[in-house]
Amino acid sequence: VAKNKRGNYYQLYKENIQRMDNRALEMETKLYKAIHQDLLELHYQPKIDIKSNKMIGMEALLRWHDSELGQIPPNKFIPIAEESGLICDIGEWVLRKASLQIKQWKEQYGLNLRVAVNISPTHFEEPCFIDRLKSIIEETNVEPKNLEIEITELSMMHYNNELINKIKKLKDLGLTISIDDFGTGYSSLSYLKNFPVDTLKIDRSFIVSMIDGDSNIAMVSAIISLAHALKMNVVAEGVETEYELEILKKHHCEFVQGYYFSKPLCVSDFNRFLEDNR
Ligand code: C2E
Ligand code: MG
Ligand code: MG
Ligand code: MG
């Protein structure tokens, strides 16, 4: 009986894996088409100066609407893109699209802000990443000072000289670098002082937790102090409430991003927002 049961479980397991594989494969195929048929879209979320309430820049966030599967969140399709190698194509598409948008906003509204693009660790680690980026900058004629790269703390875990050199090269090109989702990487903190990064983005989970007590606020405050001691700026991610905003202000956080100010907006909504705030 036991053997039989195990056999059945195995069968079930095999079918499940196969089903998952098929789903992932279907998504991968659709994603490939989406990239090459220009079916992806960037939305933009403002980053706000906590003191002046002014927009200091925005983050480009990828959106994918499939005619059959509907809206698919990046947390679902980015891992598939990473596993299948599509992530480099996606990353380059995002860089190119955001660069063209920066130019468009400059011409249309005289906007001279920085747009941040998320780059996956797998893409960032590609040997040709810098050269490809350079050619996108040349091709789109974007000013590097208007371009920011967000890399997650996870990318920093394979900490070595090559990685430091890569970040230095980006800085030499005139780009700004942020560490995204800071506090979730479980990595040693010692890498921070060796990396010429400009900004730490405190992960949303820390911001949400502040309401649960003083020790959580102390954590956020400590991250802010650490960043400042290393001459970095701080962005708090996912700010949704007045309460969070007030605490962050009190603890000298300089920039915030979150639904409290604005959700990520598609270009036409963003343009309306810009026209209203002219
Ligand atoms: P992330 O880079 O940390 O981006 C912040 C995420 O938090 C975004 O989710 C944003 O819509 C969401 N968010 C912003 N404010 C709030 C808030 O007040 N409350 C809540 N609950 N959420 C807020 P999104 O757009 O779903 O993206 C999720 C993640 O997917 C991003 O996290 C990033 O890691 C990845 N991602 C998005 N676009 C790209 C891309 O173009 N390339 C790569 N490689 N990854 C991307
Ligand atoms: Mg980000
Ligand atoms: Mg983040
Ligand atoms: Mg995140």
Tab-separated table of C-alpha atoms and ligand atoms in Angstrom:
chain	number	residue	atom	x	y	z
A	1	VAL	CA	0.000	0.000	0.000
A	2	ALA	CA	2.779	2.375	1.015
A	3	LYS	CA	4.574	1.818	-2.229
A	4	ASN	CA	1.406	2.397	-4.163
A	5	LYS	CA	0.751	5.629	-2.315
A	6	ARG	CA	4.225	6.889	-2.938
A	7	GLY	CA	3.791	6.046	-6.576
A	8	ASN	CA	0.616	8.094	-6.719
A	9	TYR	CA	2.195	11.044	-4.998
A	10	TYR	CA	5.084	10.888	-7.419
A	11	GLN	CA	2.698	10.812	-10.349
A	12	LEU	CA	0.865	13.822	-8.953
A	13	TYR	CA	4.152	15.613	-8.334
A	14	LYS	CA	5.304	14.917	-11.865
A	15	GLU	CA	2.070	16.231	-13.325
A	16	ASN	CA	2.294	19.365	-11.187
A	17	ILE	CA	5.848	20.071	-12.260
A	18	GLN	CA	4.864	19.530	-15.846
A	19	ARG	CA	1.909	21.876	-15.495
A	20	MET	CA	4.135	24.505	-13.936
A	21	ASP	CA	6.692	24.033	-16.689
A	22	ASN	CA	4.025	24.449	-19.327
A	23	ARG	CA	2.710	27.610	-17.694
A	24	ALA	CA	6.197	29.081	-17.431
A	25	LEU	CA	6.950	28.098	-20.992
A	26	GLU	CA	3.710	29.636	-22.227
A	27	MET	CA	4.519	32.842	-20.375
A	28	GLU	CA	8.066	32.840	-21.696
A	29	THR	CA	6.829	32.538	-25.271
A	30	LYS	CA	4.305	35.312	-24.762
A	31	LEU	CA	6.883	37.501	-23.064
A	32	TYR	CA	9.292	37.023	-25.954
A	33	LYS	CA	6.578	38.191	-28.346
A	34	ALA	CA	5.646	41.073	-26.064
A	35	ILE	CA	9.206	42.419	-26.128
A	36	HIS	CA	9.538	42.122	-29.865
A	37	GLN	CA	6.096	43.481	-30.679
A	38	ASP	CA	6.443	46.428	-28.310
A	39	LEU	CA	3.607	45.281	-26.012
A	40	LEU	CA	5.402	46.239	-22.830
A	41	GLU	CA	4.854	49.607	-21.230
A	42	LEU	CA	6.601	51.749	-18.652
A	43	HIS	CA	4.747	53.474	-15.852
A	44	TYR	CA	6.407	56.202	-13.827
A	45	GLN	CA	6.186	56.893	-10.100
A	46	PRO	CA	7.330	60.256	-8.707
A	47	LYS	CA	10.015	60.533	-6.036
A	48	ILE	CA	9.320	63.426	-3.710
A	49	ASP	CA	11.545	65.718	-1.627
A	50	ILE	CA	10.125	65.354	1.874
A	51	LYS	CA	10.811	68.986	2.856
A	52	SER	CA	9.647	70.893	-0.222
A	53	ASN	CA	7.066	68.322	-1.422
A	54	LYS	CA	8.568	68.754	-4.906
A	55	MET	CA	9.107	65.943	-7.368
A	56	ILE	CA	12.838	65.224	-7.716
A	57	GLY	CA	12.618	62.346	-10.150
A	58	MET	CA	10.738	59.173	-10.943
A	59	GLU	CA	11.106	55.434	-11.166
A	60	ALA	CA	10.220	53.547	-14.337
A	61	LEU	CA	8.198	50.394	-13.597
A	62	LEU	CA	7.498	47.788	-16.217
A	63	ARG	CA	3.931	46.766	-17.114
A	64	TRP	CA	2.834	43.871	-19.259
A	65	HIS	CA	-0.705	43.379	-20.453
A	66	ASP	CA	-1.341	40.160	-22.340
A	67	SER	CA	-4.548	39.834	-24.352
A	68	GLU	CA	-5.259	36.374	-22.879
A	69	LEU	CA	-3.520	36.390	-19.497
A	70	GLY	CA	-4.444	39.984	-18.640
A	71	GLN	CA	-2.229	42.225	-16.541
A	72	ILE	CA	0.819	40.307	-15.295
A	73	PRO	CA	2.754	41.883	-12.406
A	74	PRO	CA	6.553	42.238	-12.712
A	75	ASN	CA	7.074	40.045	-9.651
A	76	LYS	CA	5.600	37.212	-11.752
A	77	PHE	CA	7.293	37.740	-15.106
A	78	ILE	CA	10.701	39.163	-14.118
A	79	PRO	CA	11.773	35.830	-12.520
A	80	ILE	CA	10.736	34.017	-15.719
A	81	ALA	CA	12.686	36.530	-17.775
A	82	GLU	CA	15.715	35.972	-15.557
A	83	GLU	CA	15.625	32.224	-15.909
A	84	SER	CA	15.130	32.268	-19.653
A	85	GLY	CA	17.744	34.909	-20.385
A	86	LEU	CA	15.129	37.332	-21.750
A	87	ILE	CA	16.034	39.717	-18.936
A	88	CYS	CA	18.868	41.350	-20.903
A	89	ASP	CA	16.534	42.159	-23.805
A	90	ILE	CA	13.975	43.477	-21.343
A	91	GLY	CA	16.524	45.548	-19.450
A	92	GLU	CA	17.802	47.103	-22.657
A	93	TRP	CA	14.266	47.781	-23.855
A	94	VAL	CA	13.530	49.548	-20.562
A	95	LEU	CA	16.738	51.600	-20.709
A	96	ARG	CA	16.023	52.688	-24.284
A	97	LYS	CA	12.356	53.469	-23.627
A	98	ALA	CA	13.105	55.459	-20.463
A	99	SER	CA	15.901	57.386	-22.205
A	100	LEU	CA	13.583	58.392	-25.044
A	101	GLN	CA	10.929	59.419	-22.498
A	102	ILE	CA	13.436	61.607	-20.648
A	103	LYS	CA	14.163	63.435	-23.900
A	104	GLN	CA	10.481	63.721	-24.736
A	105	TRP	CA	9.698	65.285	-21.339
A	106	LYS	CA	12.628	67.652	-21.695
A	107	GLU	CA	11.372	68.890	-25.064
A	108	GLN	CA	7.701	68.972	-24.100
A	109	TYR	CA	7.844	70.383	-20.555
A	110	GLY	CA	11.447	71.469	-20.051
A	111	LEU	CA	11.631	68.755	-17.420
A	112	ASN	CA	15.178	68.045	-16.305
A	113	LEU	CA	14.717	65.227	-13.794
A	114	ARG	CA	16.308	61.870	-13.189
A	115	VAL	CA	14.520	58.703	-14.202
A	116	ALA	CA	15.497	55.496	-12.406
A	117	VAL	CA	15.474	52.145	-14.149
A	118	ASN	CA	15.533	48.765	-12.362
A	119	ILE	CA	18.272	46.421	-13.536
A	120	SER	CA	18.224	42.748	-12.547
A	121	PRO	CA	21.329	41.215	-10.976
A	122	THR	CA	21.617	38.716	-13.857
A	123	HIS	CA	21.617	41.536	-16.388
A	124	PHE	CA	23.953	43.709	-14.352
A	125	GLU	CA	26.459	40.866	-14.099
A	126	GLU	CA	26.609	40.406	-17.893
A	127	PRO	CA	30.122	41.303	-19.098
A	128	CYS	CA	28.712	43.410	-21.946
A	129	PHE	CA	26.288	45.386	-19.746
A	130	ILE	CA	28.322	48.616	-19.741
A	131	ASP	CA	29.087	48.561	-23.479
A	132	ARG	CA	25.436	47.974	-24.354
A	133	LEU	CA	24.401	50.762	-21.993
A	134	LYS	CA	26.906	53.112	-23.610
A	135	SER	CA	25.500	52.418	-27.053
A	136	ILE	CA	21.937	53.034	-25.799
A	137	ILE	CA	23.084	56.368	-24.356
A	138	GLU	CA	24.689	57.304	-27.681
A	139	GLU	CA	21.816	56.069	-29.770
A	140	THR	CA	19.114	57.880	-27.745
A	141	ASN	CA	21.294	60.899	-26.977
A	142	VAL	CA	20.063	60.938	-23.359
A	143	GLU	CA	22.114	62.887	-20.825
A	144	PRO	CA	23.572	60.357	-18.368
A	145	LYS	CA	22.899	62.685	-15.453
A	146	ASN	CA	19.193	62.169	-16.132
A	147	LEU	CA	19.536	58.409	-15.823
A	148	GLU	CA	19.662	56.390	-12.621
A	149	ILE	CA	20.180	52.657	-12.138
A	150	GLU	CA	18.482	50.800	-9.285
A	151	ILE	CA	20.088	47.513	-8.337
A	152	THR	CA	18.774	45.404	-5.493
A	153	GLU	CA	20.855	44.684	-2.448
A	154	LEU	CA	20.874	41.103	-3.693
A	155	SER	CA	23.179	42.101	-6.577
A	156	MET	CA	25.700	43.256	-4.009
A	157	MET	CA	26.004	39.845	-2.430
A	158	HIS	CA	28.435	38.603	-5.046
A	159	TYR	CA	30.659	41.313	-3.814
A	160	ASN	CA	34.007	41.550	-5.617
A	161	ASN	CA	36.355	43.947	-7.389
A	162	GLU	CA	34.699	43.400	-10.720
A	163	LEU	CA	31.401	44.602	-9.294
A	164	ILE	CA	33.015	47.665	-7.710
A	165	ASN	CA	34.707	48.498	-11.015
A	166	LYS	CA	31.430	48.206	-12.835
A	167	ILE	CA	29.738	50.638	-10.466
A	168	LYS	CA	32.705	53.012	-10.796
A	169	LYS	CA	32.381	52.883	-14.584
A	170	LEU	CA	28.711	53.799	-14.351
A	171	LYS	CA	29.600	56.711	-12.093
A	172	ASP	CA	32.300	57.829	-14.550
A	173	LEU	CA	29.705	57.825	-17.308
A	174	GLY	CA	27.699	60.263	-15.171
A	175	LEU	CA	24.898	57.967	-14.016
A	176	THR	CA	23.424	57.802	-10.523
A	177	ILE	CA	23.254	54.475	-8.668
A	178	SER	CA	20.780	53.369	-5.998
A	179	ILE	CA	20.591	50.251	-3.898
A	180	ASP	CA	17.002	49.022	-4.073
A	181	ASP	CA	15.067	47.070	-1.406
A	182	PHE	CA	17.735	47.859	1.143
A	183	GLY	CA	17.486	45.735	4.286
A	184	THR	CA	16.125	42.601	2.616
A	185	GLY	CA	19.357	41.181	1.214
A	186	TYR	CA	20.703	39.539	4.392
A	187	SER	CA	24.131	40.563	3.184
A	188	SER	CA	27.047	41.784	5.217
A	189	LEU	CA	26.967	45.549	5.581
A	190	SER	CA	30.674	45.898	4.979
A	191	TYR	CA	30.206	46.121	1.205
A	192	LEU	CA	28.431	49.455	1.568
A	193	LYS	CA	31.434	51.562	2.396
A	194	ASN	CA	33.343	50.281	-0.652
A	195	PHE	CA	30.620	50.963	-3.160
A	196	PRO	CA	30.357	54.403	-4.729
A	197	VAL	CA	26.552	54.390	-4.690
A	198	ASP	CA	24.500	57.555	-4.274
A	199	THR	CA	21.275	56.419	-2.670
A	200	LEU	CA	19.823	53.763	-0.393
A	201	LYS	CA	16.191	52.872	-0.919
A	202	ILE	CA	14.718	51.498	2.307
A	203	ASP	CA	12.505	48.543	1.520
A	204	ARG	CA	8.778	49.061	1.975
A	205	SER	CA	8.552	46.274	4.576
A	206	PHE	CA	10.496	48.482	7.022
A	207	ILE	CA	8.234	51.457	6.345
A	208	VAL	CA	5.060	49.397	6.858
A	209	SER	CA	6.406	47.964	10.109
A	210	MET	CA	6.954	51.360	11.735
A	211	ILE	CA	3.399	51.412	13.034
A	212	ASP	CA	4.102	48.259	15.070
A	213	GLY	CA	6.450	49.915	17.494
A	214	ASP	CA	9.453	51.930	18.450
A	215	SER	CA	12.012	49.234	17.767
A	216	ASN	CA	10.945	49.168	14.117
A	217	ILE	CA	11.209	52.932	13.935
A	218	ALA	CA	14.681	52.624	15.474
A	219	MET	CA	15.659	50.296	12.617
A	220	VAL	CA	14.551	52.787	9.986
A	221	SER	CA	16.287	55.596	11.839
A	222	ALA	CA	19.499	53.547	12.013
A	223	ILE	CA	19.423	52.862	8.263
A	224	ILE	CA	18.995	56.585	7.593
A	225	SER	CA	21.941	57.421	9.885
A	226	LEU	CA	24.090	54.748	8.277
A	227	ALA	CA	23.357	56.118	4.816
A	228	HIS	CA	24.148	59.661	5.870
A	229	ALA	CA	27.379	58.598	7.572
A	230	LEU	CA	28.407	57.102	4.224
A	231	LYS	CA	27.347	60.286	2.376
A	232	MET	CA	24.370	58.651	0.694
A	233	ASN	CA	20.838	59.901	0.262
A	234	VAL	CA	17.825	57.949	1.443
A	235	VAL	CA	14.566	57.176	-0.314
A	236	ALA	CA	11.780	55.535	1.689
A	237	GLU	CA	9.807	53.114	-0.504
A	238	GLY	CA	6.068	52.528	-0.343
A	239	VAL	CA	5.019	55.451	1.835
A	240	GLU	CA	1.242	55.273	2.138
A	241	THR	CA	0.287	57.287	5.211
A	242	GLU	CA	0.731	60.681	6.809
A	243	TYR	CA	1.977	58.866	9.914
A	244	GLU	CA	4.838	57.233	8.005
A	245	LEU	CA	5.693	60.519	6.346
A	246	GLU	CA	5.886	62.384	9.653
A	247	ILE	CA	8.170	59.796	11.257
A	248	LEU	CA	10.454	59.753	8.229
A	249	LYS	CA	10.618	63.544	8.298
A	250	LYS	CA	11.495	63.486	11.987
A	251	HIS	CA	14.325	61.044	11.319
A	252	HIS	CA	15.784	63.146	8.486
A	253	CYS	CA	14.908	60.940	5.533
A	254	GLU	CA	15.140	63.210	2.461
A	255	PHE	CA	13.089	61.504	-0.230
A	256	VAL	CA	9.927	59.427	-0.343
A	257	GLN	CA	8.044	57.407	-2.898
A	258	GLY	CA	4.658	55.776	-2.474
A	259	TYR	CA	0.909	55.735	-2.955
A	260	TYR	CA	0.560	58.581	-0.445
A	261	PHE	CA	1.819	60.876	-3.202
A	262	SER	CA	1.118	58.894	-6.338
A	263	LYS	CA	0.825	55.426	-7.796
A	264	PRO	CA	2.980	54.659	-10.817
A	265	LEU	CA	1.288	56.426	-13.784
A	266	CYS	CA	1.186	55.671	-17.487
A	267	VAL	CA	2.716	58.372	-19.696
A	268	SER	CA	-0.553	60.085	-20.608
A	269	ASP	CA	-1.626	60.265	-16.940
A	270	PHE	CA	1.830	61.489	-16.021
A	271	ASN	CA	1.607	64.210	-18.654
A	272	ARG	CA	-1.738	65.319	-17.251
A	273	PHE	CA	-0.179	65.401	-13.789
A	274	LEU	CA	2.670	67.546	-15.155
A	275	GLU	CA	0.274	69.919	-16.896
A	276	ASP	CA	-1.844	70.300	-13.742
A	277	ASN	CA	1.255	71.100	-11.708
A	278	ARG	CA	2.885	73.442	-14.160
B	1	C2E	P1	10.825	47.924	-6.791
B	1	C2E	O1	11.852	48.352	-7.763
B	1	C2E	O2	11.212	47.914	-5.370
B	1	C2E	O3	9.594	48.879	-7.062
B	1	C2E	C1	8.685	49.296	-6.085
B	1	C2E	C2	7.393	48.533	-6.148
B	1	C2E	O4	6.514	48.995	-5.117
B	1	C2E	C3	6.594	48.729	-7.438
B	1	C2E	O5	5.855	47.534	-7.678
B	1	C2E	C4	5.636	49.865	-7.063
B	1	C2E	O6	4.480	49.909	-7.896
B	1	C2E	C5	5.309	49.469	-5.665
B	1	C2E	N1	4.868	50.582	-4.826
B	1	C2E	C6	5.225	51.888	-4.904
B	1	C2E	N2	4.631	52.613	-3.941
B	1	C2E	C7	3.882	51.758	-3.218
B	1	C2E	C8	3.020	51.901	-2.069
B	1	C2E	O7	2.850	52.980	-1.495
B	1	C2E	N3	2.411	50.760	-1.614
B	1	C2E	C9	2.580	49.553	-2.201
B	1	C2E	N4	1.933	48.507	-1.696
B	1	C2E	N5	3.382	49.383	-3.272
B	1	C2E	C10	4.034	50.462	-3.770
B	1	C2E	P2	5.787	46.867	-9.116
B	1	C2E	O8	5.690	47.919	-10.172
B	1	C2E	O9	4.765	45.795	-9.062
B	1	C2E	O10	7.236	46.211	-9.259
B	1	C2E	C11	7.664	45.206	-8.396
B	1	C2E	C12	9.120	44.894	-8.588
B	1	C2E	O11	9.340	44.355	-9.895
B	1	C2E	C13	10.026	46.129	-8.498
B	1	C2E	O12	10.284	46.435	-7.157
B	1	C2E	C14	11.239	45.624	-9.239
B	1	C2E	O13	12.034	44.811	-8.421
B	1	C2E	C15	10.600	44.741	-10.324
B	1	C2E	N6	10.530	45.536	-11.552
B	1	C2E	C16	9.605	46.422	-11.970
B	1	C2E	N7	9.912	46.938	-13.177
B	1	C2E	C17	11.096	46.382	-13.518
B	1	C2E	C18	11.970	46.519	-14.657
B	1	C2E	O14	11.750	47.305	-15.585
B	1	C2E	N8	13.104	45.737	-14.659
B	1	C2E	C19	13.416	44.889	-13.628
B	1	C2E	N9	14.528	44.170	-13.723
B	1	C2E	N10	12.630	44.760	-12.554
B	1	C2E	C20	11.486	45.494	-12.495
B	2	MG	MG	13.153	49.893	-7.827
B	3	MG	MG	12.326	48.479	-4.041
B	4	MG	MG	10.925	45.539	-4.528
